[in-house]
Amino acid sequence: MMKAAILGIAGPSLTAAERALLAELPPTGIILFGRNIVSPPQLAALIADLRSALPPQAVLMIDQEGGRVARMRGPHWPELPPAATLGTLYATDPEAARNAARAHGAALGAMAREAGFDIVTAPVLDVPAEGASAVIGDRAISADPVAVGVLGADIAWGLLFQGIQPVMKHLPGHGRATLDSHHALPHVDAANLDADFAPFAANRALPWGMTAHIVYDHLDPANPATFSPTIIETIIRTRIGFRGILVSDDLAMNALTGPAASRAVRALAAGCDIALFCPGDLAANRAVLEAIPDLAPGLIPRLKAPSLP
């Protein structure tokens, strides 16, 4: 069995200690970042090493959107524009924007597939609000929820076309946050969040989704979405209707408090299927893996690429 976590590793090669931990307490997968990626030959060697160290059902994930969020970068890989360029085009030429969004997703997917990944953490379906933190900014497709839903589906289609699983984020919507959840815990006090939920509801059939580390005061004033059974069950699972695999955002972010292991336990207890812990700290990785349950067996066949919707 595999533990219900996707973890980061420290550097551009797998250490002996990391390999031993993966053998002892296999996680559901590994996520790679810029610190892990130097060149195509190095990445190929690392991915081969990870595949040999992990169970065959385990997944390899990369946080790659285009624009600011890109871990595979030039000159070795194509530099794709931020998603906001697609929304700008949609305002004047929706058909061209839809074609561009599918091409964007396919380009992301081709890079990921050729490198050996299974999953890309895109598209961003957050709807930005006036005065919000720049943490989303041009990562958002548009301030128009309809455009976000349509073009987000097209990006996801392009990824799926390449055999890569998309992860829509950040449920149930990060666009109103006035603080960067990497550094602090945002609160959203708006009562009407219909526009925020709409793009996710339009994409409810996608295979993976990621939670937001945000407190929605009118939904659950005590817990961020990642730790909130109320938000996960009543909003994400019921109102939005998402039935896919739900992964937390990175549990190391400073929006959250407490030891890594307790964060992972809380996220899974709240209804996340998989805890995501990205820093690559060996001791913290061990603590997380020792504290959490195995992945639900029924999710194992759903981890890797489904057919196109």
One Martini backbone bead per residue (centre of mass of N, CA, C, O) as a GRO file, in nm:
protein
  309
    1MET     BB    1   0.102   0.032   0.009
    2MET     BB    2   0.005   0.379   0.019
    3LYS     BB    3   0.045   0.681   0.120
    4ALA     BB    4  -0.155   0.989   0.165
    5ALA     BB    5   0.101   1.121  -0.017
    6ILE     BB    6   0.271   1.409  -0.152
    7LEU     BB    7   0.618   1.468  -0.213
    8GLY     BB    8   0.913   1.614  -0.161
    9ILE     BB    9   1.245   1.685  -0.261
   10ALA     BB   10   1.555   1.833  -0.224
   11GLY     BB   11   1.686   1.761  -0.517
   12PRO     BB   12   1.839   1.645  -0.829
   13SER     BB   13   1.863   1.390  -0.635
   14LEU     BB   14   1.845   1.085  -0.492
   15THR     BB   15   1.883   0.988  -0.186
   16ALA     BB   16   1.944   0.736   0.024
   17ALA     BB   17   1.740   0.826   0.241
   18GLU     BB   18   1.500   0.865   0.052
   19ARG     BB   19   1.492   0.580  -0.062
   20ALA     BB   20   1.441   0.439   0.210
   21LEU     BB   21   1.171   0.579   0.273
   22LEU     BB   22   1.016   0.486   0.017
   23ALA     BB   23   1.041   0.183   0.097
   24GLU     BB   24   0.909   0.194   0.385
   25LEU     BB   25   0.702   0.464   0.301
   26PRO     BB   26   0.504   0.480   0.059
   27PRO     BB   27   0.393   0.705  -0.148
   28THR     BB   28   0.183   0.826  -0.394
   29GLY     BB   29   0.409   1.064  -0.440
   30ILE     BB   30   0.587   1.308  -0.644
   31ILE     BB   31   0.710   1.645  -0.632
   32LEU     BB   32   0.837   1.893  -0.854
   33PHE     BB   33   1.092   2.145  -0.873
   34GLY     BB   34   1.340   2.362  -0.944
   35ARG     BB   35   1.548   2.213  -0.747
   36ASN     BB   36   1.510   1.933  -0.935
   37ILE     BB   37   1.580   2.110  -1.208
   38VAL     BB   38   1.828   2.137  -1.479
   39SER     BB   39   1.792   1.904  -1.705
   40PRO     BB   40   1.697   1.663  -1.912
   41PRO     BB   41   1.899   1.439  -1.820
   42GLN     BB   42   1.860   1.476  -1.516
   43LEU     BB   43   1.551   1.431  -1.512
   44ALA     BB   44   1.551   1.148  -1.631
   45ALA     BB   45   1.717   1.021  -1.402
   46LEU     BB   46   1.529   1.094  -1.169
   47ILE     BB   47   1.272   0.956  -1.272
   48ALA     BB   48   1.389   0.674  -1.289
   49ASP     BB   49   1.457   0.659  -0.987
   50LEU     BB   50   1.171   0.701  -0.881
   51ARG     BB   51   1.037   0.460  -1.019
   52SER     BB   52   1.222   0.248  -0.870
   53ALA     BB   53   1.128   0.353  -0.567
   54LEU     BB   54   0.835   0.315  -0.651
   55PRO     BB   55   0.543   0.230  -0.700
   56PRO     BB   56   0.372   0.175  -0.994
   57GLN     BB   57   0.115   0.362  -0.899
   58ALA     BB   58   0.268   0.600  -0.870
   59VAL     BB   59   0.319   0.955  -0.881
   60LEU     BB   60   0.408   1.231  -1.096
   61MET     BB   61   0.455   1.578  -1.018
   62ILE     BB   62   0.385   1.917  -1.151
   63ASP     BB   63   0.434   2.273  -1.120
   64GLN     BB   64   0.262   2.378  -1.420
   65GLU     BB   65   0.133   2.673  -1.608
   66GLY     BB   66   0.285   2.920  -1.668
   67GLY     BB   67   0.477   3.170  -1.641
   68ARG     BB   68   0.562   3.189  -1.314
   69VAL     BB   69   0.463   2.879  -1.315
   70ALA     BB   70   0.775   2.716  -1.364
   71ARG     BB   71   1.004   2.436  -1.366
   72MET     BB   72   1.018   2.414  -1.666
   73ARG     BB   73   1.272   2.584  -1.845
   74GLY     BB   74   1.447   2.788  -1.997
   75PRO     BB   75   1.614   2.650  -2.268
   76HIS     BB   76   1.486   2.348  -2.246
   77TRP     BB   77   1.196   2.480  -2.232
   78PRO     BB   78   0.908   2.608  -2.287
   79GLU     BB   79   0.766   2.934  -2.270
   80LEU     BB   80   0.474   3.010  -2.124
   81PRO     BB   81   0.209   3.184  -2.082
   82PRO     BB   82  -0.010   3.326  -1.909
   83ALA     BB   83  -0.349   3.278  -1.862
   84ALA     BB   84  -0.447   3.578  -1.910
   85THR     BB   85  -0.412   3.578  -2.222
   86LEU     BB   86  -0.669   3.413  -2.277
   87GLY     BB   87  -0.879   3.609  -2.159
   88THR     BB   88  -0.816   3.848  -2.341
   89LEU     BB   89  -0.891   3.701  -2.605
   90TYR     BB   90  -1.187   3.622  -2.534
   91ALA     BB   91  -1.307   3.916  -2.540
   92THR     BB   92  -1.265   3.915  -2.880
   93ASP     BB   93  -1.196   3.577  -2.934
   94PRO     BB   94  -1.318   3.289  -2.838
   95GLU     BB   95  -1.216   3.080  -3.042
   96ALA     BB   96  -0.916   3.147  -3.025
   97ALA     BB   97  -0.894   3.100  -2.718
   98ARG     BB   98  -0.971   2.802  -2.718
   99ASN     BB   99  -0.742   2.708  -2.897
  100ALA     BB  100  -0.516   2.821  -2.712
  101ALA     BB  101  -0.590   2.655  -2.460
  102ARG     BB  102  -0.544   2.379  -2.583
  103ALA     BB  103  -0.251   2.433  -2.662
  104HIS     BB  104  -0.150   2.492  -2.379
  105GLY     BB  105  -0.221   2.218  -2.253
  106ALA     BB  106  -0.060   2.048  -2.460
  107ALA     BB  107   0.217   2.172  -2.396
  108LEU     BB  108   0.224   2.091  -2.104
  109GLY     BB  109   0.176   1.787  -2.154
  110ALA     BB  110   0.422   1.728  -2.334
  111MET     BB  111   0.639   1.802  -2.134
  112ALA     BB  112   0.549   1.603  -1.913
  113ARG     BB  113   0.546   1.338  -2.072
  114GLU     BB  114   0.841   1.343  -2.179
  115ALA     BB  115   0.958   1.349  -1.877
  116GLY     BB  116   0.741   1.148  -1.687
  117PHE     BB  117   0.472   1.251  -1.608
  118ASP     BB  118   0.120   1.253  -1.478
  119ILE     BB  119   0.100   1.551  -1.338
  120VAL     BB  120  -0.070   1.875  -1.347
  121THR     BB  121  -0.107   2.193  -1.176
  122ALA     BB  122  -0.370   2.230  -1.382
  123PRO     BB  123  -0.594   2.465  -1.364
  124VAL     BB  124  -0.671   2.790  -1.291
  125LEU     BB  125  -1.008   2.881  -1.134
  126ASP     BB  126  -0.971   3.157  -1.037
  127VAL     BB  127  -1.144   3.462  -0.942
  128PRO     BB  128  -1.060   3.775  -0.961
  129ALA     BB  129  -1.042   4.045  -0.736
  130GLU     BB  130  -1.059   4.339  -0.620
  131GLY     BB  131  -0.769   4.372  -0.419
  132ALA     BB  132  -0.609   4.133  -0.452
  133SER     BB  133  -0.373   3.930  -0.443
  134ALA     BB  134  -0.085   3.854  -0.650
  135VAL     BB  135  -0.066   3.539  -0.632
  136ILE     BB  136  -0.242   3.514  -0.881
  137GLY     BB  137  -0.324   3.705  -1.101
  138ASP     BB  138  -0.199   3.592  -1.412
  139ARG     BB  139  -0.297   3.299  -1.341
  140ALA     BB  140  -0.554   3.401  -1.417
  141ILE     BB  141  -0.772   3.407  -1.677
  142SER     BB  142  -1.025   3.568  -1.538
  143ALA     BB  143  -1.304   3.775  -1.421
  144ASP     BB  144  -1.474   3.568  -1.587
  145PRO     BB  145  -1.633   3.284  -1.507
  146VAL     BB  146  -1.695   3.174  -1.788
  147ALA     BB  147  -1.411   3.189  -1.906
  148VAL     BB  148  -1.280   3.009  -1.693
  149GLY     BB  149  -1.446   2.754  -1.747
  150VAL     BB  150  -1.386   2.720  -2.050
  151LEU     BB  151  -1.068   2.748  -2.056
  152GLY     BB  152  -1.010   2.540  -1.839
  153ALA     BB  153  -1.124   2.302  -2.001
  154ASP     BB  154  -0.921   2.334  -2.236
  155ILE     BB  155  -0.663   2.288  -2.081
  156ALA     BB  156  -0.744   2.009  -1.977
  157TRP     BB  157  -0.775   1.879  -2.253
  158GLY     BB  158  -0.480   1.909  -2.339
  159LEU     BB  159  -0.367   1.732  -2.115
  160LEU     BB  160  -0.533   1.475  -2.173
  161PHE     BB  161  -0.434   1.439  -2.466
  162GLN     BB  162  -0.134   1.373  -2.332
  163GLY     BB  163  -0.192   1.194  -2.061
  164ILE     BB  164  -0.262   1.421  -1.847
  165GLN     BB  165  -0.335   1.524  -1.528
  166PRO     BB  166  -0.543   1.750  -1.401
  167VAL     BB  167  -0.544   2.036  -1.158
  168MET     BB  168  -0.774   2.201  -0.999
  169LYS     BB  169  -0.748   2.553  -0.889
  170HIS     BB  170  -0.870   2.667  -0.565
  171LEU     BB  171  -1.062   2.511  -0.359
  172PRO     BB  172  -1.341   2.731  -0.389
  173GLY     BB  173  -1.147   2.993  -0.405
  174HIS     BB  174  -0.873   3.253  -0.441
  175GLY     BB  175  -0.953   3.546  -0.569
  176ARG     BB  176  -1.018   3.715  -0.279
  177ALA     BB  177  -0.747   3.717  -0.164
  178THR     BB  178  -0.538   3.953   0.030
  179LEU     BB  179  -0.350   3.711   0.085
  180ASP     BB  180  -0.068   3.514   0.097
  181SER     BB  181  -0.068   3.170   0.172
  182HIS     BB  182   0.244   3.139   0.202
  183HIS     BB  183   0.240   3.368   0.462
  184ALA     BB  184  -0.081   3.369   0.517
  185LEU     BB  185  -0.415   3.387   0.643
  186PRO     BB  186  -0.691   3.405   0.469
  187HIS     BB  187  -0.990   3.606   0.444
  188VAL     BB  188  -1.337   3.557   0.351
  189ASP     BB  189  -1.643   3.772   0.373
  190ALA     BB  190  -1.812   3.677   0.159
  191ALA     BB  191  -2.138   3.549   0.089
  192ASN     BB  192  -2.116   3.558  -0.230
  193LEU     BB  193  -1.974   3.267  -0.425
  194ASP     BB  194  -2.076   3.193  -0.712
  195ALA     BB  195  -1.841   3.288  -0.900
  196ASP     BB  196  -1.622   3.107  -0.770
  197PHE     BB  197  -1.766   2.823  -0.819
  198ALA     BB  198  -1.840   2.798  -1.125
  199PRO     BB  199  -1.576   2.682  -1.263
  200PHE     BB  200  -1.581   2.420  -1.094
  201ALA     BB  201  -1.860   2.318  -1.174
  202ALA     BB  202  -1.790   2.308  -1.484
  203ASN     BB  203  -1.532   2.097  -1.375
  204ARG     BB  204  -1.629   1.845  -1.196
  205ALA     BB  205  -1.511   1.599  -1.391
  206LEU     BB  206  -1.245   1.619  -1.301
  207PRO     BB  207  -0.992   1.421  -1.149
  208TRP     BB  208  -0.862   1.686  -1.007
  209GLY     BB  209  -0.812   1.864  -0.688
  210MET     BB  210  -0.746   2.178  -0.506
  211THR     BB  211  -0.700   2.339  -0.223
  212ALA     BB  212  -0.758   2.607   0.005
  213HIS     BB  213  -0.589   2.840   0.233
  214ILE     BB  214  -0.899   2.942   0.341
  215VAL     BB  215  -1.116   3.156   0.506
  216TYR     BB  216  -1.473   3.127   0.514
  217ASP     BB  217  -1.673   3.298   0.717
  218HIS     BB  218  -1.968   3.187   0.607
  219LEU     BB  219  -1.883   2.869   0.632
  220ASP     BB  220  -1.589   2.862   0.817
  221PRO     BB  221  -1.443   3.045   1.073
  222ALA     BB  222  -1.224   2.812   1.188
  223ASN     BB  223  -1.144   2.702   0.885
  224PRO     BB  224  -0.978   2.609   0.641
  225ALA     BB  225  -1.059   2.430   0.374
  226THR     BB  226  -0.846   2.199   0.419
  227PHE     BB  227  -0.981   2.171   0.738
  228SER     BB  228  -1.293   2.150   0.622
  229PRO     BB  229  -1.565   1.953   0.630
  230THR     BB  230  -1.778   2.154   0.539
  231ILE     BB  231  -1.653   2.248   0.271
  232ILE     BB  232  -1.595   1.977   0.140
  233GLU     BB  233  -1.889   1.864   0.153
  234THR     BB  234  -2.091   2.116   0.088
  235ILE     BB  235  -1.919   2.243  -0.151
  236ILE     BB  236  -1.726   2.060  -0.315
  237ARG     BB  237  -1.905   1.791  -0.325
  238THR     BB  238  -2.200   1.922  -0.357
  239ARG     BB  239  -2.229   2.200  -0.494
  240ILE     BB  240  -2.004   2.152  -0.709
  241GLY     BB  241  -1.957   1.820  -0.755
  242PHE     BB  242  -1.688   1.694  -0.667
  243ARG     BB  243  -1.539   1.343  -0.728
  244GLY     BB  244  -1.254   1.356  -0.715
  245ILE     BB  245  -0.931   1.406  -0.642
  246LEU     BB  246  -0.827   1.542  -0.326
  247VAL     BB  247  -0.583   1.791  -0.282
  248SER     BB  248  -0.377   1.959  -0.118
  249ASP     BB  249  -0.216   2.203  -0.053
  250ASP     BB  250   0.062   2.308   0.066
  251LEU     BB  251   0.136   2.234   0.407
  252ALA     BB  252   0.390   2.447   0.438
  253MET     BB  253   0.231   2.683   0.451
  254ASN     BB  254   0.176   2.984   0.647
  255ALA     BB  255  -0.136   2.957   0.684
  256LEU     BB  256  -0.039   2.734   0.863
  257THR     BB  257  -0.034   2.527   1.158
  258GLY     BB  258   0.193   2.324   1.280
  259PRO     BB  259   0.289   2.030   1.230
  260ALA     BB  260   0.310   1.844   0.957
  261ALA     BB  261   0.156   1.593   1.054
  262SER     BB  262  -0.099   1.743   1.160
  263ARG     BB  263  -0.180   1.866   0.892
  264ALA     BB  264  -0.225   1.602   0.740
  265VAL     BB  265  -0.437   1.484   0.928
  266ARG     BB  266  -0.644   1.715   0.896
  267ALA     BB  267  -0.688   1.702   0.591
  268LEU     BB  268  -0.789   1.408   0.584
  269ALA     BB  269  -1.019   1.438   0.796
  270ALA     BB  270  -1.178   1.659   0.620
  271GLY     BB  271  -1.142   1.510   0.296
  272CYS     BB  272  -0.888   1.461   0.191
  273ASP     BB  273  -0.705   1.225   0.004
  274ILE     BB  274  -0.438   1.413  -0.016
  275ALA     BB  275  -0.123   1.502   0.097
  276LEU     BB  276   0.069   1.802   0.052
  277PHE     BB  277   0.441   1.800   0.071
  278CYS     BB  278   0.714   2.005  -0.061
  279PRO     BB  279   1.016   2.074   0.068
  280GLY     BB  280   1.210   1.805   0.127
  281ASP     BB  281   1.203   1.714   0.425
  282LEU     BB  282   1.291   1.431   0.570
  283ALA     BB  283   1.173   1.442   0.860
  284ALA     BB  284   0.891   1.544   0.775
  285ASN     BB  285   0.822   1.319   0.583
  286ARG     BB  286   0.826   1.098   0.795
  287ALA     BB  287   0.612   1.214   0.982
  288VAL     BB  288   0.385   1.205   0.780
  289LEU     BB  289   0.393   0.899   0.705
  290GLU     BB  290   0.351   0.798   1.005
  291ALA     BB  291   0.061   0.954   1.057
  292ILE     BB  292  -0.076   0.831   0.809
  293PRO     BB  293  -0.269   0.683   0.598
  294ASP     BB  294  -0.368   0.507   0.359
  295LEU     BB  295  -0.471   0.484   0.063
  296ALA     BB  296  -0.747   0.444  -0.090
  297PRO     BB  297  -0.795   0.177  -0.289
  298GLY     BB  298  -1.010   0.311  -0.492
  299LEU     BB  299  -0.790   0.532  -0.603
  300ILE     BB  300  -0.566   0.387  -0.762
  301PRO     BB  301  -0.707   0.365  -1.056
  302ARG     BB  302  -0.728   0.708  -1.058
  303LEU     BB  303  -0.434   0.839  -1.073
  304LYS     BB  304  -0.431   0.804  -1.375
  305ALA     BB  305  -0.499   0.848  -1.692
  306PRO     BB  306  -0.769   0.933  -1.847
  307SER     BB  307  -1.001   0.989  -2.050
  308LEU     BB  308  -1.161   1.183  -2.239
  309PRO     BB  309  -1.459   1.377  -2.200
   0.00000   0.00000   0.00000
